[in-house]
């Protein structure tokens, strides 16, 4: 991958937008200045001392102290020199000056010591000379000191060894979180080794070299295959290519794994050492238990032995806990770094991926890579060691069991061997069911598109169709999940019963093979302790294997993406040219390597400083030509060269969710006069006056709250502000009105504009600008058919001349246009957020004036009890009561068979044997099997209950979001919503049920252990009670902090996805401006901010577990010591039962809290999904029992009665007092300046915004009284922004499948798309890519026209619908509309004024009211506002 990592650590140039002195300045000038002063003046001062001798002063304590301190200071400098030389040599290769500074400082301090001694010898008692030096040195050191003092550093760096082992360094944050809910400001900064900068800069070089080496191996293999193929005389290239592609995908995952292992392996190995020590202590404990039970059997053994064994067992348990949690801490730290690394690599890749690869992976899939797949890798890090360690632990357990029970241990081995393949089989089945990931990908991808095209869905009343599609994916996803969970339940049941099954097999074989084989307490309970140890690796192994399988899938997905084709550096040469700004020599270009060329035989020479216009029909390859100049397409042949820097204005403006000023400056420093000049030239000053906070107003995602014209002008201003050498302008004037278009051309693009000395390539449909172009290129089907100046082309009488003459009548008139085309609105006044407000809210808080997007907020405090109730309510009480009963039964059976075992162990031995062993074994077996069945029942019930709940919650979320008004989508970042549908729903699907299974299982197990210990030694209640109180105390501290950390982590995750989304969509613009590095820095900051809350989150779990396990070990100590004290009264069987069970407490306690916290942390997802239930909703979609006739509207009359519209209470009226009647079949044009209220009328008719006063009647029906879908499905709009969804072309035209193919073909024919579609490989089933990117903007506009022709309603609204098409197509569209909608009412928000000159009426809007209304001829003769607009457009 192309390296775009940050510059090396000392960067000798100013850091933009950072009011701080650079590191270079701090380490040179500030160090040298005091030194320079001393060295320069020292000779003169020495001369002065030489001339004034006042007698020698005796050496005092103060003088000695000064000298010693001075030498210490000097030695620090030398130490620093060697430290830099040895530790940071790779960082200072180009900056050797940093080695010099410590040496100069040290030598200067030595000089100062010499001067002190000289002063003493010459009798000088106080020295202003040295005083000034020390003052200067201190002042100059303060700046670097301030830079080095890190705010809120992570305390682990300075923690003592004991504090690190016991995680006491974390206590401060836990206490703080208990007192007040934690906020982002309370969290520590990341340690340097955990930051994105450090991790990714190290990883990127490794990854690049790894990729190159694996590619070369693949290539050599392919060559061999090719050679073999040629030898056999077969035709192999296609197969070889497929083979190579498959090999590349397979190997890319392992390449990624190798790279990650190289970087994080060494630290991970320290954790592996900890787990090995943990295992050593774990196996020592049963041996000590054996000694303790042996002691209980000895009549005359001294008591100290018993106390010694009890204490030793306690110590071993404590050490086991410590090492286990150090291991877990290491794993989670590595996991966190892997997450940072992978996110960073994916982000960087998204900036260099080529268009062919980009089309294969949608934004939704890329977001899934950084959310779901990174999570799988983090799980893999935690469980990887279990893959090899678990079999070793199992072997050791069986070895020790053999020592106790002899060959009977083989029966245990046989049971293990039976359980293993079963679980292996289940794991394999479950990994096949990972298709749920595929359905989830599809669902997230579809949701992303729905959120991007929500406005179209609302205009067309298509929400239900898309709701059904999403639910279709969801049902498949849940079906796969259900199968997977049932299999998992079999797995869990076999594992949880494994202790019993192994014991039953061993003890059964042991007593049945020989009557003399006696089960005493020592044999039974040491074996049980070993079997309990055996349970952990047995339960971890399948989980570890399934995690590994999932991680391999994720690694392949990530590897495939990271190894996908990139844009080639050599696509465009930046060579200095002679007099040419842009040169393309015999170029052939295509969008994919295999696909047909989109441009053929292109020869272009753009002289430096000239204006070149590119013209041609829709889909002729105009935008592709600019993409070729940017290097965005595949270069099949030829060469492209560009002189100097490039600025690019895309056809569809890409606007960031930031302020207007940030969008224009785009990372550059503000130059006030130039900035103002740019705003003026791009006609943005009038718009800024309307903005609530001027240029500091925040623009919504994708420029949601700007009109099309405003977005295009901001996009143009960004390019102009850049002061680039070459400007590539893709139809920037298509969305602005006549006078604005003319103003921009004159002030910016034209021969007298601010760019007059720059090289400009302008794609345009505007005829009026062509005479002023130095060169015109005519494109037809991807080839340049003609080129020359305007006059030359006219004199040739070619296609261009015919085209110009055909439109001669419009030649002067035609103009480019404004769109006050509000993407939903007209004036900017709505920018303060859109929900209806209470009266109190009307007073605005000034600093929030320009804010629009609502940041994802974290709730504070513990999760409310209602959330649990809400969750359980969705499952239903009918499910919950049986679950609790099953758990109680399961634990009752467990308690019974364990107690039965202790009674069996205490059975007296008669003639070297025990009586009724068969009956005892049968009872033991029956109880055990009953428990196994109950376990299976509970896990299945919880899984099914969880799926029921998640189905309901997802359905509610989806309905709540789709029923939200447009204002909700304008103020809520799509990242927040996607996060709800991806991460939060995933947590509800899997995490909550899994957490509940574990929590309930361990809770009942704990009750069983406490009952057993108190049965054996009732006095233990005295110890257990205070320990329980301590446990509850620690737990409450922890849960408050942990929940808040989970919320903060969730909230800080959304901006990562939003930023990813934005970057992927604007990648071509970011590349054109060369801003990749700045965006990478922003991504790093967002990832680091997220990790700041993730790091303390997992440390909190470790802090808790260590502290709790010491509580648990207290129970072990109590049980053991009380047993020793009651040696005379207690039987070995009951002691064995109590102590072996108390050994499980530590594990049980930490698992309870962990699963409890998991549930509480993940129940936050329910809270976050439920959040949108309370937001404002639209009116109902359909009114039940409505008497609306099926054929309504029959005539198409529209009447406004004193209609008024506000974007929000307290804001100015967007429309005021509109009273107007439009007759049937009338054609009405609506014109006006930006912000006049043109689009607000359309929004009112469709009830995208509800009336603030007055009514609208269509065919005499008050539209406020009918359902939204009843209204919106009966009238049609052709919107300004043509939005397509991924799916077939047919689905895009008719998502409800209500029309026949014939009807669709005829609508395509009328929309002039029939030829294009019939030439497509799959015709109507042609797959449109995300956002319809594989069609040109003009073609998308024609698809929107086809939609309207298909619906053929009595009312048609055109919202600047021909902004993106050339003049010829526009004329075709207008004639189609005139013919096909002749008997309909047509409202046109006018774009090119000449299109409405034959309309029956024109309405001129101004500041929200109608200023003029009459037929066009009457309005012109009145010489009012409309006349002035026509004059500007040269129509009169």
Tab-separated table of C-alpha atoms in Angstrom, residues 935-1228:
chain	number	residue	atom	x	y	z
A	935	UNK	CA	-29.015	-27.136	30.848
A	936	UNK	CA	-29.969	-27.733	27.208
A	937	UNK	CA	-33.495	-26.511	27.921
A	938	UNK	CA	-32.369	-23.296	29.599
A	939	UNK	CA	-29.837	-22.324	26.917
A	940	UNK	CA	-32.284	-22.957	24.058
A	941	UNK	CA	-35.018	-21.014	25.889
A	942	UNK	CA	-32.745	-18.001	26.487
A	943	UNK	CA	-31.475	-18.044	22.889
A	944	UNK	CA	-34.995	-18.160	21.462
A	945	UNK	CA	-36.136	-15.474	23.921
A	946	UNK	CA	-33.191	-13.292	22.883
A	947	UNK	CA	-34.088	-13.693	19.190
A	948	UNK	CA	-37.724	-12.763	19.919
A	949	UNK	CA	-36.549	-9.639	21.760
A	950	UNK	CA	-34.042	-8.614	19.099
A	951	UNK	CA	-36.622	-9.100	16.328
A	952	UNK	CA	-39.027	-6.751	18.144
A	953	UNK	CA	-36.366	-4.185	19.009
A	954	UNK	CA	-34.985	-4.083	15.456
A	955	UNK	CA	-38.497	-3.765	14.055
A	956	UNK	CA	-39.285	-0.892	16.450
A	957	UNK	CA	-36.007	0.868	15.640
A	958	UNK	CA	-36.559	0.509	11.898
A	959	UNK	CA	-40.139	1.765	12.103
A	960	UNK	CA	-39.188	4.641	14.401
A	961	UNK	CA	-36.421	5.761	12.045
A	962	UNK	CA	-38.537	5.468	8.884
A	963	UNK	CA	-41.448	7.308	10.535
A	964	UNK	CA	-39.158	10.195	11.522
A	965	UNK	CA	-39.545	13.494	9.671
A	966	UNK	CA	-36.849	14.862	7.334
A	967	UNK	CA	-35.637	17.280	10.037
A	968	UNK	CA	-34.545	14.254	12.112
A	969	UNK	CA	-32.227	13.015	9.326
A	970	UNK	CA	-30.814	16.506	8.844
A	971	UNK	CA	-29.745	16.758	12.470
A	972	UNK	CA	-28.762	13.123	13.159
A	973	UNK	CA	-25.461	11.934	11.626
A	974	UNK	CA	-25.937	8.771	9.558
A	975	UNK	CA	-22.989	7.243	11.475
A	976	UNK	CA	-25.093	7.305	14.666
A	977	UNK	CA	-27.984	5.540	12.944
A	978	UNK	CA	-25.732	2.968	11.233
A	979	UNK	CA	-24.077	2.313	14.582
A	980	UNK	CA	-27.534	1.487	16.036
A	981	UNK	CA	-28.343	-0.889	13.166
A	982	UNK	CA	-24.907	-2.569	13.148
A	983	UNK	CA	-23.137	-2.679	16.508
A	984	UNK	CA	-26.090	-2.188	18.878
A	985	UNK	CA	-28.375	-4.703	17.129
A	986	UNK	CA	-25.475	-7.174	16.976
A	987	UNK	CA	-25.086	-6.784	20.761
A	988	UNK	CA	-28.816	-7.440	21.262
A	989	UNK	CA	-28.676	-10.463	18.920
A	990	UNK	CA	-25.735	-12.252	20.512
A	991	UNK	CA	-24.131	-10.507	23.478
A	992	UNK	CA	-27.148	-10.061	25.780
A	993	UNK	CA	-28.468	-13.685	25.510
A	994	UNK	CA	-24.914	-15.076	25.920
A	995	UNK	CA	-24.334	-12.805	28.922
A	996	UNK	CA	-27.647	-13.838	30.496
A	997	UNK	CA	-26.857	-17.547	30.027
A	998	UNK	CA	-23.535	-17.123	31.791
A	999	UNK	CA	-24.777	-14.805	34.529
A	1000	UNK	CA	-27.754	-16.956	35.539
A	1001	UNK	CA	-25.680	-20.160	35.317
A	1002	UNK	CA	-22.950	-18.820	37.615
A	1003	UNK	CA	-25.398	-17.095	39.992
A	1004	UNK	CA	-27.191	-20.362	40.713
A	1005	UNK	CA	-23.814	-22.156	40.926
A	1006	UNK	CA	-22.661	-19.650	43.585
A	1007	UNK	CA	-25.791	-20.324	45.632
A	1008	UNK	CA	-25.024	-24.055	45.426
A	1009	UNK	CA	-21.405	-23.541	46.645
A	1010	UNK	CA	-22.494	-21.331	49.566
A	1011	UNK	CA	-25.118	-23.918	50.610
A	1012	UNK	CA	-22.512	-26.738	50.469
A	1013	UNK	CA	-19.839	-24.792	52.461
A	1014	UNK	CA	-22.399	-23.824	55.120
A	1015	UNK	CA	-23.726	-27.399	55.259
A	1016	UNK	CA	-20.200	-28.604	56.024
A	1017	UNK	CA	-19.132	-25.789	58.345
A	1018	UNK	CA	-22.077	-23.655	59.479
A	1019	UNK	CA	-19.567	-21.339	61.153
A	1020	UNK	CA	-18.408	-20.338	57.604
A	1021	UNK	CA	-21.509	-18.112	57.443
A	1022	UNK	CA	-19.625	-15.705	59.739
A	1023	UNK	CA	-16.930	-15.327	57.055
A	1024	UNK	CA	-19.166	-15.602	53.975
A	1025	UNK	CA	-21.487	-12.786	55.105
A	1026	UNK	CA	-18.876	-10.014	55.442
A	1027	UNK	CA	-17.209	-11.273	52.249
A	1028	UNK	CA	-20.586	-10.998	50.481
A	1029	UNK	CA	-20.967	-7.401	51.716
A	1030	UNK	CA	-17.427	-6.585	50.540
A	1031	UNK	CA	-18.233	-8.242	47.219
A	1032	UNK	CA	-21.414	-6.173	46.751
A	1033	UNK	CA	-19.466	-3.024	47.668
A	1034	UNK	CA	-16.696	-3.663	45.118
A	1035	UNK	CA	-19.265	-4.683	42.510
A	1036	UNK	CA	-21.329	-1.492	42.890
A	1037	UNK	CA	-18.163	0.629	42.548
A	1038	UNK	CA	-17.217	-1.207	39.424
A	1039	UNK	CA	-20.548	-1.403	37.589
A	1040	UNK	CA	-21.133	2.373	37.781
A	1041	UNK	CA	-17.730	3.073	36.227
A	1042	UNK	CA	-17.846	0.224	33.729
A	1043	UNK	CA	-21.280	1.172	32.343
A	1044	UNK	CA	-20.278	4.772	31.856
A	1045	UNK	CA	-17.051	3.699	30.110
A	1046	UNK	CA	-19.081	1.449	27.791
A	1047	UNK	CA	-21.359	4.354	26.929
A	1048	UNK	CA	-18.457	6.732	26.318
A	1049	UNK	CA	-16.844	4.106	24.089
A	1050	UNK	CA	-20.098	3.643	22.151
A	1051	UNK	CA	-20.537	7.379	21.666
A	1052	UNK	CA	-16.950	7.896	20.512
A	1053	UNK	CA	-17.329	5.037	18.006
A	1054	UNK	CA	-20.029	6.751	15.917
A	1055	UNK	CA	-17.782	9.620	14.689
A	1056	UNK	CA	-15.266	7.056	13.373
A	1057	UNK	CA	-17.941	5.518	11.124
A	1058	UNK	CA	-19.306	8.927	10.075
A	1059	UNK	CA	-15.783	10.056	9.128
A	1060	UNK	CA	-15.120	6.794	7.250
A	1061	UNK	CA	-18.390	7.233	5.385
A	1062	UNK	CA	-17.577	10.815	4.441
A	1063	UNK	CA	-14.041	9.964	3.340
A	1064	UNK	CA	-15.054	7.031	1.136
A	1065	UNK	CA	-17.626	9.203	-0.632
A	1066	UNK	CA	-15.253	12.133	-1.113
A	1067	UNK	CA	-12.071	10.135	-1.790
A	1068	UNK	CA	-11.631	11.505	-5.331
A	1069	UNK	CA	-11.870	15.114	-4.081
A	1070	UNK	CA	-9.489	14.430	-1.176
A	1071	UNK	CA	-6.983	12.877	-3.603
A	1072	UNK	CA	-7.320	15.661	-6.149
A	1073	UNK	CA	-6.481	18.253	-3.480
A	1074	UNK	CA	-3.707	16.075	-2.010
A	1075	UNK	CA	-5.329	16.226	1.455
A	1076	UNK	CA	-4.897	12.539	2.309
A	1077	UNK	CA	-2.480	13.235	5.152
A	1078	UNK	CA	-4.818	15.680	6.897
A	1079	UNK	CA	-7.727	13.248	6.703
A	1080	UNK	CA	-5.532	10.452	8.044
A	1081	UNK	CA	-4.594	12.663	11.014
A	1082	UNK	CA	-8.306	13.327	11.646
A	1083	UNK	CA	-9.098	9.602	11.466
A	1084	UNK	CA	-6.232	8.877	13.886
A	1085	UNK	CA	-7.627	11.415	16.346
A	1086	UNK	CA	-11.076	9.854	16.215
A	1087	UNK	CA	-9.703	6.318	16.664
A	1088	UNK	CA	-7.473	7.449	19.560
A	1089	UNK	CA	-10.401	9.223	21.200
A	1090	UNK	CA	-12.378	5.979	21.017
A	1091	UNK	CA	-9.487	3.925	22.450
A	1092	UNK	CA	-9.161	6.425	25.331
A	1093	UNK	CA	-12.429	5.050	26.721
A	1094	UNK	CA	-11.866	1.460	25.552
A	1095	UNK	CA	-8.550	1.071	27.456
A	1096	UNK	CA	-9.918	1.889	30.957
A	1097	UNK	CA	-12.963	-0.222	30.136
A	1098	UNK	CA	-11.035	-3.482	29.952
A	1099	UNK	CA	-8.654	-2.511	32.778
A	1100	UNK	CA	-11.752	-2.018	34.959
A	1101	UNK	CA	-12.654	-5.686	34.419
A	1102	UNK	CA	-9.162	-6.768	35.445
A	1103	UNK	CA	-9.186	-4.477	38.522
A	1104	UNK	CA	-12.461	-5.985	39.616
A	1105	UNK	CA	-11.503	-9.592	38.909
A	1106	UNK	CA	-8.230	-9.375	40.873
A	1107	UNK	CA	-9.946	-7.778	43.879
A	1108	UNK	CA	-12.870	-10.179	43.782
A	1109	UNK	CA	-10.753	-13.256	43.417
A	1110	UNK	CA	-8.983	-12.271	46.625
A	1111	UNK	CA	-12.455	-12.255	48.230
A	1112	UNK	CA	-13.047	-15.712	46.692
A	1113	UNK	CA	-9.690	-16.941	47.943
A	1114	UNK	CA	-10.841	-15.755	51.385
A	1115	UNK	CA	-13.691	-18.281	51.124
A	1116	UNK	CA	-11.132	-21.032	50.297
A	1117	UNK	CA	-9.038	-20.030	53.314
A	1118	UNK	CA	-12.127	-19.944	55.566
A	1119	UNK	CA	-13.405	-23.341	54.383
A	1120	UNK	CA	-9.953	-24.950	54.768
A	1121	UNK	CA	-9.087	-23.467	58.187
A	1122	UNK	CA	-12.567	-24.151	59.629
A	1123	UNK	CA	-12.261	-27.740	58.368
A	1124	UNK	CA	-8.881	-28.107	60.117
A	1125	UNK	CA	-10.355	-26.644	63.313
A	1126	UNK	CA	-13.317	-29.069	63.179
A	1127	UNK	CA	-11.134	-32.025	62.274
A	1128	UNK	CA	-12.550	-34.174	65.074
A	1129	UNK	CA	-16.230	-33.626	64.194
A	1130	UNK	CA	-16.139	-33.452	60.367
A	1131	UNK	CA	-15.962	-36.403	57.982
A	1132	UNK	CA	-13.358	-36.257	55.186
A	1133	UNK	CA	-16.196	-36.534	52.599
A	1134	UNK	CA	-17.931	-33.354	53.706
A	1135	UNK	CA	-14.581	-31.484	54.023
A	1136	UNK	CA	-13.603	-32.613	50.536
A	1137	UNK	CA	-16.975	-31.446	49.208
A	1138	UNK	CA	-16.718	-28.025	50.927
A	1139	UNK	CA	-13.076	-27.300	50.053
A	1140	UNK	CA	-13.247	-28.543	46.435
A	1141	UNK	CA	-16.353	-26.403	45.892
A	1142	UNK	CA	-14.849	-23.357	47.612
A	1143	UNK	CA	-11.956	-23.612	45.133
A	1144	UNK	CA	-14.474	-22.780	42.388
A	1145	UNK	CA	-15.657	-19.587	44.086
A	1146	UNK	CA	-12.915	-17.338	42.695
A	1147	UNK	CA	-13.750	-18.300	39.135
A	1148	UNK	CA	-17.494	-18.127	39.762
A	1149	UNK	CA	-17.304	-14.651	41.325
A	1150	UNK	CA	-15.286	-13.117	38.538
A	1151	UNK	CA	-17.515	-14.741	35.907
A	1152	UNK	CA	-20.663	-13.473	37.614
A	1153	UNK	CA	-19.395	-9.912	37.650
A	1154	UNK	CA	-18.013	-10.195	34.150
A	1155	UNK	CA	-21.250	-11.587	32.738
A	1156	UNK	CA	-23.318	-9.208	34.871
A	1157	UNK	CA	-21.291	-6.288	33.520
A	1158	UNK	CA	-21.523	-7.659	29.994
A	1159	UNK	CA	-25.291	-7.773	30.340
A	1160	UNK	CA	-25.401	-4.292	31.882
A	1161	UNK	CA	-22.995	-2.927	29.280
A	1162	UNK	CA	-24.892	-4.495	26.431
A	1163	UNK	CA	-28.318	-3.596	27.802
A	1164	UNK	CA	-27.110	-0.051	27.025
A	1165	UNK	CA	-27.698	-1.144	23.423
A	1166	UNK	CA	-31.400	-1.591	24.234
A	1167	UNK	CA	-31.329	1.897	25.727
A	1168	UNK	CA	-29.670	3.330	22.616
A	1169	UNK	CA	-32.013	1.497	20.230
A	1170	UNK	CA	-35.013	2.689	22.241
A	1171	UNK	CA	-33.716	6.282	22.111
A	1172	UNK	CA	-35.470	6.994	18.829
A	1173	UNK	CA	-38.882	5.889	20.135
A	1174	UNK	CA	-39.305	9.280	21.797
A	1175	UNK	CA	-38.176	11.542	18.939
A	1176	UNK	CA	-40.734	13.488	16.911
A	1177	UNK	CA	-42.554	11.429	14.268
A	1178	UNK	CA	-44.342	12.235	11.018
A	1179	UNK	CA	-48.093	11.968	10.668
A	1180	UNK	CA	-49.507	8.466	10.036
A	1181	UNK	CA	-48.781	6.892	6.639
A	1182	UNK	CA	-52.336	5.743	6.000
A	1183	UNK	CA	-55.532	6.721	7.785
A	1184	UNK	CA	-57.662	3.719	8.714
A	1185	UNK	CA	-61.136	3.750	7.174
A	1186	UNK	CA	-60.278	6.728	4.948
A	1187	UNK	CA	-63.015	7.618	2.437
A	1188	UNK	CA	-60.478	8.860	-0.128
A	1189	UNK	CA	-61.557	7.729	-3.647
A	1190	UNK	CA	-59.108	5.390	-5.419
A	1191	UNK	CA	-58.810	7.706	-8.408
A	1192	UNK	CA	-58.085	10.827	-6.284
A	1193	UNK	CA	-56.900	13.396	-7.432
A	1194	UNK	CA	-59.095	13.261	-10.543
A	1195	UNK	CA	-58.725	16.859	-11.748
A	1196	UNK	CA	-55.527	18.056	-10.055
A	1197	UNK	CA	-56.661	21.416	-8.684
A	1198	UNK	CA	-54.504	22.789	-5.870
A	1199	UNK	CA	-55.646	25.509	-3.497
A	1200	UNK	CA	-53.543	27.280	-0.860
A	1201	UNK	CA	-55.558	29.122	1.819
A	1202	UNK	CA	-53.527	31.643	3.865
A	1203	UNK	CA	-50.768	28.996	3.952
A	1204	UNK	CA	-47.713	29.575	6.162
A	1205	UNK	CA	-44.616	27.447	6.739
A	1206	UNK	CA	-41.869	27.584	9.347
A	1207	UNK	CA	-38.843	25.318	9.560
A	1208	UNK	CA	-39.067	25.519	13.328
A	1209	UNK	CA	-40.998	27.478	15.898
A	1210	UNK	CA	-39.412	30.827	16.622
A	1211	UNK	CA	-37.719	31.053	13.230
A	1212	UNK	CA	-38.732	33.363	10.388
A	1213	UNK	CA	-41.570	32.233	8.143
A	1214	UNK	CA	-40.307	30.421	5.043
A	1215	UNK	CA	-43.745	30.991	3.459
A	1216	UNK	CA	-46.283	33.482	4.733
A	1217	UNK	CA	-49.901	34.075	3.829
A	1218	UNK	CA	-49.873	32.185	0.519
A	1219	UNK	CA	-53.367	32.221	-1.007
A	1220	UNK	CA	-53.516	30.752	-4.476
A	1221	UNK	CA	-55.671	28.478	-6.645
A	1222	UNK	CA	-54.161	26.365	-9.432
A	1223	UNK	CA	-56.762	25.057	-11.889
A	1224	UNK	CA	-56.798	21.579	-13.441
A	1225	UNK	CA	-54.341	20.951	-16.306
A	1226	UNK	CA	-52.659	24.278	-15.555
A	1227	UNK	CA	-48.902	24.587	-16.115
A	1228	UNK	CA	-47.358	26.849	-13.484
